[in-house]
Tab-separated table of C-alpha atoms in Angstrom:
chain	number	residue	atom	x	y	z
A	207	MET	CA	-20.634	0.071	10.537
A	208	ILE	CA	-17.355	0.805	8.826
A	209	ALA	CA	-16.803	3.098	5.382
A	210	VAL	CA	-14.019	1.821	3.239
A	211	LEU	CA	-13.306	3.798	0.302
A	212	GLY	CA	-11.432	1.864	-2.639
A	213	ALA	CA	-13.348	-0.868	-2.001
A	214	THR	CA	-12.431	-2.879	-5.075
A	215	GLY	CA	-9.119	-1.825	-5.742
A	216	ALA	CA	-6.408	-3.398	-3.947
A	217	GLN	CA	-5.976	-1.742	-0.672
A	218	GLY	CA	-10.146	-1.271	0.098
A	219	GLY	CA	-10.696	-5.060	-1.280
A	220	SER	CA	-8.690	-6.564	1.129
A	221	VAL	CA	-10.055	-3.978	4.089
A	222	VAL	CA	-13.609	-4.759	2.783
A	223	ARG	CA	-12.741	-8.956	3.109
A	224	ALA	CA	-11.291	-8.828	6.485
A	225	LEU	CA	-14.146	-6.266	8.433
A	226	ALA	CA	-17.272	-8.536	6.906
A	227	ALA	CA	-15.185	-12.113	7.309
A	228	SER	CA	-15.160	-10.886	11.570
A	229	GLY	CA	-18.712	-10.814	12.356
A	230	GLN	CA	-17.510	-8.272	13.961
A	231	TYR	CA	-18.626	-5.208	11.950
A	232	THR	CA	-20.832	-4.336	9.025
A	233	VAL	CA	-19.368	-2.921	6.159
A	234	ARG	CA	-20.563	0.042	4.054
A	235	ALA	CA	-18.063	-0.302	0.514
A	236	VAL	CA	-17.961	2.500	-1.422
A	237	THR	CA	-17.308	3.067	-4.735
A	238	ARG	CA	-17.806	5.407	-7.707
A	239	ASN	CA	-19.557	2.591	-9.954
A	240	PRO	CA	-21.806	0.429	-7.411
A	241	ALA	CA	-23.269	-1.091	-10.785
A	242	SER	CA	-19.358	-2.466	-11.835
A	243	ASP	CA	-19.348	-6.931	-11.652
A	244	ALA	CA	-16.646	-5.940	-9.213
A	245	SER	CA	-19.070	-4.133	-6.886
A	246	ARG	CA	-21.350	-6.379	-7.206
A	247	ALA	CA	-19.485	-9.464	-6.388
A	248	LEU	CA	-18.124	-7.797	-2.917
A	249	VAL	CA	-22.165	-7.699	-2.138
A	250	SER	CA	-22.942	-11.336	-2.489
A	251	ALA	CA	-19.909	-12.797	-1.269
A	252	TYR	CA	-21.353	-12.200	1.906
A	253	PRO	CA	-24.478	-13.094	4.340
A	254	GLU	CA	-27.405	-9.929	3.775
A	255	GLY	CA	-26.346	-7.248	4.443
A	256	VAL	CA	-22.763	-7.594	5.942
A	257	VAL	CA	-21.822	-5.167	2.508
A	258	GLU	CA	-23.810	-2.694	1.300
A	259	LEU	CA	-22.622	-0.037	-1.105
A	260	ALA	CA	-22.740	3.512	-1.244
A	261	LYS	CA	-21.662	5.643	-4.626
A	262	ALA	CA	-19.110	8.439	-4.177
A	263	ASP	CA	-15.884	10.294	-5.653
A	264	GLN	CA	-13.896	12.064	-4.111
A	265	ASP	CA	-13.811	15.029	-5.616
A	266	ASP	CA	-17.453	15.364	-4.393
A	267	VAL	CA	-17.463	16.240	-0.927
A	268	GLU	CA	-21.091	16.099	-0.486
A	269	SER	CA	-21.247	12.298	-2.202
A	270	LEU	CA	-18.416	11.498	0.567
A	271	ARG	CA	-20.539	12.988	2.901
A	272	SER	CA	-23.439	10.907	2.479
A	273	ALA	CA	-21.394	7.855	1.903
A	274	PHE	CA	-20.074	8.164	5.985
A	275	GLU	CA	-23.148	9.088	7.545
A	276	GLY	CA	-24.046	7.002	10.457
A	277	CYS	CA	-20.339	5.462	10.093
A	278	GLU	CA	-18.292	4.383	13.346
A	279	GLY	CA	-14.863	4.033	11.262
A	280	VAL	CA	-13.661	5.052	7.990
A	281	PHE	CA	-11.086	3.363	6.261
A	282	ALA	CA	-9.215	5.468	3.561
A	283	VAL	CA	-7.072	5.043	0.196
A	284	THR	CA	-6.349	7.754	-2.167
A	285	ASN	CA	-4.447	7.485	-5.458
A	286	PHE	CA	-2.062	9.262	-6.509
A	287	TRP	CA	-1.003	6.764	-9.541
A	288	GLU	CA	-5.269	7.301	-11.372
A	289	HIS	CA	-5.310	11.036	-10.375
A	290	TRP	CA	-2.070	12.476	-10.232
A	291	GLY	CA	-2.272	16.190	-8.591
A	292	LYS	CA	-5.634	15.761	-7.577
A	293	GLU	CA	-4.843	13.688	-4.877
A	294	LYS	CA	-3.938	16.263	-1.898
A	295	GLN	CA	-7.423	18.113	-2.667
A	296	GLN	CA	-9.179	14.365	-2.791
A	297	GLY	CA	-7.465	13.901	0.558
A	298	ILE	CA	-8.726	16.467	1.687
A	299	ASN	CA	-12.479	16.304	0.430
A	300	THR	CA	-12.498	12.607	2.149
A	301	VAL	CA	-11.100	14.239	5.323
A	302	ASP	CA	-13.243	17.107	5.815
A	303	ALA	CA	-16.196	14.510	4.791
A	304	ALA	CA	-15.453	11.756	7.072
A	305	PHE	CA	-14.819	14.962	10.283
A	306	ASP	CA	-18.259	16.446	9.158
A	307	ALA	CA	-19.843	13.062	9.353
A	308	GLY	CA	-19.000	12.305	13.202
A	309	VAL	CA	-16.771	9.229	12.441
A	310	LYS	CA	-15.396	8.658	15.314
A	311	HIS	CA	-12.325	6.124	14.343
A	312	PHE	CA	-10.541	7.717	10.576
A	313	ILE	CA	-7.914	5.189	9.453
A	314	PHE	CA	-5.578	6.443	6.734
A	315	SER	CA	-3.174	4.906	4.252
A	316	GLY	CA	-0.753	7.278	4.508
A	317	LEU	CA	3.439	7.794	3.911
A	318	GLU	CA	5.541	9.806	4.445
A	319	ASN	CA	6.225	13.537	3.567
A	320	VAL	CA	9.823	12.904	2.133
A	321	ARG	CA	10.179	16.146	0.573
A	322	LYS	CA	10.018	17.469	4.070
A	323	GLN	CA	11.887	14.966	6.643
A	324	THR	CA	14.936	15.042	3.830
A	325	ASN	CA	14.908	18.945	3.202
A	326	GLY	CA	13.980	18.928	0.070
A	327	THR	CA	17.009	16.632	-0.914
A	328	ILE	CA	14.433	13.812	-2.475
A	329	VAL	CA	11.111	13.863	-3.635
A	330	VAL	CA	8.483	11.429	-3.757
A	331	PRO	CA	4.896	13.019	-4.726
A	332	HIS	CA	3.292	9.869	-3.521
A	333	PHE	CA	4.281	10.153	-0.504
A	334	ASP	CA	4.839	13.659	0.229
A	335	ILE	CA	1.079	13.877	-0.395
A	336	LYS	CA	-0.128	11.292	1.710
A	337	GLY	CA	1.869	12.599	4.280
A	338	GLU	CA	0.367	16.062	3.809
A	339	ILE	CA	-2.884	14.491	4.188
A	340	GLU	CA	-2.323	12.600	7.228
A	341	ASP	CA	-1.183	15.927	9.259
A	342	TYR	CA	-4.416	17.319	7.716
A	343	ALA	CA	-6.134	14.478	9.316
A	344	GLN	CA	-4.078	14.719	12.537
A	345	GLU	CA	-5.009	18.613	12.830
A	346	LYS	CA	-8.663	17.309	12.417
A	347	ASN	CA	-8.908	16.267	16.296
A	348	PHE	CA	-11.070	13.251	15.244
A	349	PRO	CA	-11.718	11.162	18.564
A	350	ILE	CA	-9.467	8.248	17.212
A	351	PHE	CA	-6.768	8.843	13.938
A	352	THR	CA	-4.521	6.422	12.914
A	353	SER	CA	-2.380	5.981	9.733
A	354	VAL	CA	-1.132	2.985	8.396
A	355	ARG	CA	2.052	2.982	5.979
A	356	LEU	CA	2.154	0.155	3.734
A	357	ALA	CA	5.744	-0.558	2.654
A	358	PHE	CA	6.727	-1.850	-1.078
A	359	TYR	CA	3.795	-4.944	-2.156
A	360	TYR	CA	5.382	-7.764	-2.847
A	361	GLN	CA	2.564	-7.666	-5.630
A	362	ASN	CA	5.601	-5.541	-7.528
A	363	PHE	CA	8.153	-8.826	-7.620
A	364	ILE	CA	5.161	-9.871	-10.347
A	365	ALA	CA	3.546	-7.090	-11.892
A	366	TYR	CA	6.445	-4.577	-12.310
A	367	PHE	CA	9.938	-6.321	-11.168
A	368	PRO	CA	9.364	-9.582	-12.417
A	369	PRO	CA	12.947	-11.738	-12.979
A	370	ARG	CA	13.640	-10.532	-16.844
A	371	LYS	CA	15.325	-12.409	-18.845
A	372	GLN	CA	19.264	-11.063	-20.387
A	373	GLU	CA	21.283	-11.354	-23.052
A	374	ASP	CA	23.467	-13.960	-22.131
A	375	GLY	CA	20.422	-15.694	-21.113
A	376	THR	CA	20.430	-15.535	-16.943
A	377	TYR	CA	17.536	-13.713	-15.121
A	378	SER	CA	17.735	-10.783	-13.074
A	379	ILE	CA	15.931	-7.795	-11.205
A	380	GLY	CA	16.890	-4.496	-11.225
A	381	PHE	CA	15.534	-1.282	-9.394
A	382	PRO	CA	17.978	1.093	-7.303
A	383	GLN	CA	18.222	-0.345	-3.667
A	384	GLY	CA	21.819	-1.464	-3.479
A	385	ASP	CA	22.440	-3.846	-0.614
A	386	VAL	CA	19.738	-2.216	1.842
A	387	PRO	CA	17.307	-4.694	3.018
A	388	MET	CA	14.054	-3.244	1.820
A	389	ALA	CA	10.671	-3.929	3.456
A	390	ALA	CA	7.982	-5.314	1.770
A	391	ILE	CA	4.175	-7.332	2.373
A	392	ASP	CA	1.446	-8.329	0.842
A	393	VAL	CA	-1.625	-5.990	-0.492
A	394	GLU	CA	-4.186	-8.680	0.868
A	395	ASP	CA	-2.597	-8.533	4.454
A	396	LEU	CA	-3.535	-5.206	4.994
A	397	GLY	CA	-7.834	-6.118	5.789
A	398	GLY	CA	-6.718	-7.574	8.826
A	399	ILE	CA	-4.165	-5.274	10.256
A	400	VAL	CA	-6.829	-2.226	9.730
A	401	LEU	CA	-9.345	-5.055	11.304
A	402	ALA	CA	-6.620	-4.973	14.567
A	403	LEU	CA	-6.357	-1.161	14.324
A	404	PHE	CA	-10.404	-0.579	14.793
A	405	GLN	CA	-10.146	-3.411	16.837
A	406	GLY	CA	-7.605	-1.575	19.411
A	407	GLY	CA	-9.812	1.814	18.688
A	408	ASP	CA	-8.145	4.220	21.143
A	409	LYS	CA	-4.456	2.063	21.565
A	410	TYR	CA	-4.054	3.523	18.147
A	411	ASN	CA	-4.995	6.811	18.398
A	412	GLY	CA	-2.238	9.437	16.783
A	413	GLN	CA	-0.011	6.672	15.404
A	414	ARG	CA	1.593	6.524	11.932
A	415	ILE	CA	2.007	2.510	11.641
A	416	GLY	CA	4.571	1.670	9.034
A	417	VAL	CA	4.066	-2.504	8.192
A	418	SER	CA	5.617	-4.836	6.350
A	419	GLY	CA	5.832	-9.067	5.976
A	420	ASP	CA	9.893	-9.463	4.915
A	421	GLU	CA	12.522	-6.865	5.164
A	422	VAL	CA	15.682	-8.335	3.865
A	423	PRO	CA	18.129	-7.462	0.674
A	424	ILE	CA	16.525	-7.844	-2.603
A	425	GLN	CA	19.154	-10.784	-3.303
A	426	GLU	CA	17.718	-13.075	-0.587
A	427	TYR	CA	13.757	-11.625	-2.802
A	428	CYS	CA	15.587	-12.730	-6.234
A	429	ASP	CA	16.931	-16.275	-4.540
A	430	ILE	CA	13.092	-16.752	-2.713
A	431	ILE	CA	11.823	-16.284	-6.123
A	432	SER	CA	14.285	-18.578	-7.881
A	433	ASP	CA	13.622	-21.294	-5.209
A	434	VAL	CA	9.646	-21.073	-5.712
A	435	ALA	CA	9.618	-20.485	-9.161
A	436	THR	CA	12.278	-23.235	-10.608
A	437	GLU	CA	13.587	-24.947	-7.524
A	438	GLY	CA	16.815	-23.034	-7.809
A	439	LYS	CA	18.120	-23.853	-10.804
A	440	THR	CA	17.730	-20.937	-12.504
A	441	PRO	CA	19.515	-18.456	-10.027
A	442	VAL	CA	18.254	-14.875	-10.349
A	443	THR	CA	20.294	-12.111	-9.730
A	444	PHE	CA	20.223	-8.569	-7.964
A	445	GLN	CA	21.349	-5.545	-10.165
A	446	HIS	CA	21.409	-2.634	-8.730
A	447	ILE	CA	20.784	0.166	-11.315
A	448	PRO	CA	21.562	3.992	-10.041
A	449	GLU	CA	19.340	5.969	-9.494
A	450	GLU	CA	20.662	8.711	-11.898
A	451	VAL	CA	19.934	5.528	-14.874
A	452	PHE	CA	16.375	3.705	-13.903
A	453	GLY	CA	15.086	7.565	-13.551
A	454	LYS	CA	15.543	8.006	-17.394
A	455	PHE	CA	14.254	4.932	-18.178
A	456	GLU	CA	10.914	5.575	-20.605
A	457	PHE	CA	7.606	4.132	-18.650
A	458	PRO	CA	5.946	6.981	-16.479
A	459	GLY	CA	6.908	7.564	-13.080
A	460	ALA	CA	10.441	5.967	-13.843
A	461	ASP	CA	12.318	9.176	-11.524
A	462	GLU	CA	9.855	9.164	-9.557
A	463	PHE	CA	10.438	5.531	-8.433
A	464	ALA	CA	13.920	5.996	-8.638
A	465	GLN	CA	13.573	8.499	-5.760
A	466	MET	CA	11.423	6.045	-3.522
A	467	PHE	CA	14.164	3.864	-4.021
A	468	LYS	CA	16.773	6.443	-2.626
A	469	TYR	CA	14.651	7.167	0.437
A	470	TYR	CA	14.098	3.044	1.070
A	471	ARG	CA	17.754	2.737	0.584
A	472	GLU	CA	19.077	5.966	2.550
A	473	TYR	CA	16.597	6.826	5.154
A	474	LYS	CA	15.013	3.308	5.910
A	475	PRO	CA	11.450	4.174	6.884
A	476	ASP	CA	10.026	2.390	9.739
A	477	ARG	CA	8.105	-1.097	8.493
A	478	SER	CA	8.274	-3.567	11.379
A	479	PRO	CA	7.413	-6.973	10.289
A	480	GLU	CA	7.903	-7.993	14.145
A	481	ARG	CA	5.467	-4.749	15.216
A	482	THR	CA	2.955	-5.748	11.870
A	483	ARG	CA	2.931	-9.519	13.231
A	484	GLU	CA	1.907	-8.288	16.721
A	485	LEU	CA	-0.945	-6.915	15.137
A	486	TYR	CA	-2.144	-9.231	12.422
A	487	PRO	CA	-0.252	-12.639	13.454
A	488	GLY	CA	-1.319	-13.935	9.823
A	489	THR	CA	0.890	-11.688	7.728
A	490	LYS	CA	2.402	-13.386	5.057
A	491	THR	CA	6.844	-13.341	4.871
A	492	PHE	CA	7.800	-13.294	0.938
A	493	ARG	CA	8.099	-17.189	0.967
A	494	GLN	CA	4.429	-17.680	1.887
A	495	PHE	CA	3.249	-15.172	-0.673
A	496	ALA	CA	5.695	-16.782	-3.443
A	497	GLU	CA	4.817	-20.008	-2.637
A	498	ALA	CA	0.917	-19.549	-2.671
A	499	HIS	CA	1.559	-17.689	-6.249
A	500	ARG	CA	3.955	-20.105	-8.334
A	501	GLU	CA	2.628	-20.047	-11.422
A	502	GLN	CA	2.731	-16.510	-11.373
A	503	PHE	CA	6.139	-15.900	-10.600
A	504	ALA	CA	6.922	-19.292	-12.889
A	505	ALA	CA	5.874	-17.326	-15.948
A	506	ALA	CA	8.668	-14.940	-15.895
A	507	PHE	CA	11.001	-17.983	-17.042
A	508	GLN	CA	8.502	-19.692	-19.784
């Protein structure tokens, strides 16, 4: 049995689906609200006994320990954007609970400690905190500990950075990446990756594995969006926006995102598409993702 946190979210949901579909594992889907429609839908999608629900809150160590009891493995994710300053303690609570419950393989959705790596020249709290949690989990000496570090989500090109119409009628996507290739991935592919990590067990002990489906300049992502959504009739151009400008935009986390892109651009964190496909051959390219979400991309041009 594998316990999965954030079971109704993007990352946890993909992991639940992959583990349940594999036929090798039963899944304990851990959620704050087992009575929600999303929670019940997870259970009803599979034969009885494949997915069960457990109620737990990352602020409550005892609830987590209870949810992890009897589980061979745990996939854990923390959410900076929902909890802000609480994320680190919630991560520590999750690690402690899993260790105390005797979990053999602990997989954490982590990221680099950018502040530490760059000697404080770049600070990205939603990365840094996850890096600190990784270190804490590593020091716990689980029989098997693995961290998986996701690239920029393909989904962000739909939800947060879609093509936007400019005053002259052209379309563009803009943020502080310049012409440096950026790794990205379909978050739904995380499930297949995590399944492979659980299957590999000791092989991945102590590893912090960066994953992506593509790693190309932003203009190439723009070209693919144009091809898929408009058959190339409406070009999309990438505009580099300096981080000092982007960071002053009026939306929550603008400065944090500006620093994240600076880190992507200047340090190019390891997110190998080749290694990712060795783990999970079904990892999608951006073109495959765009074709599967053609209507959503096309909506940006309407």
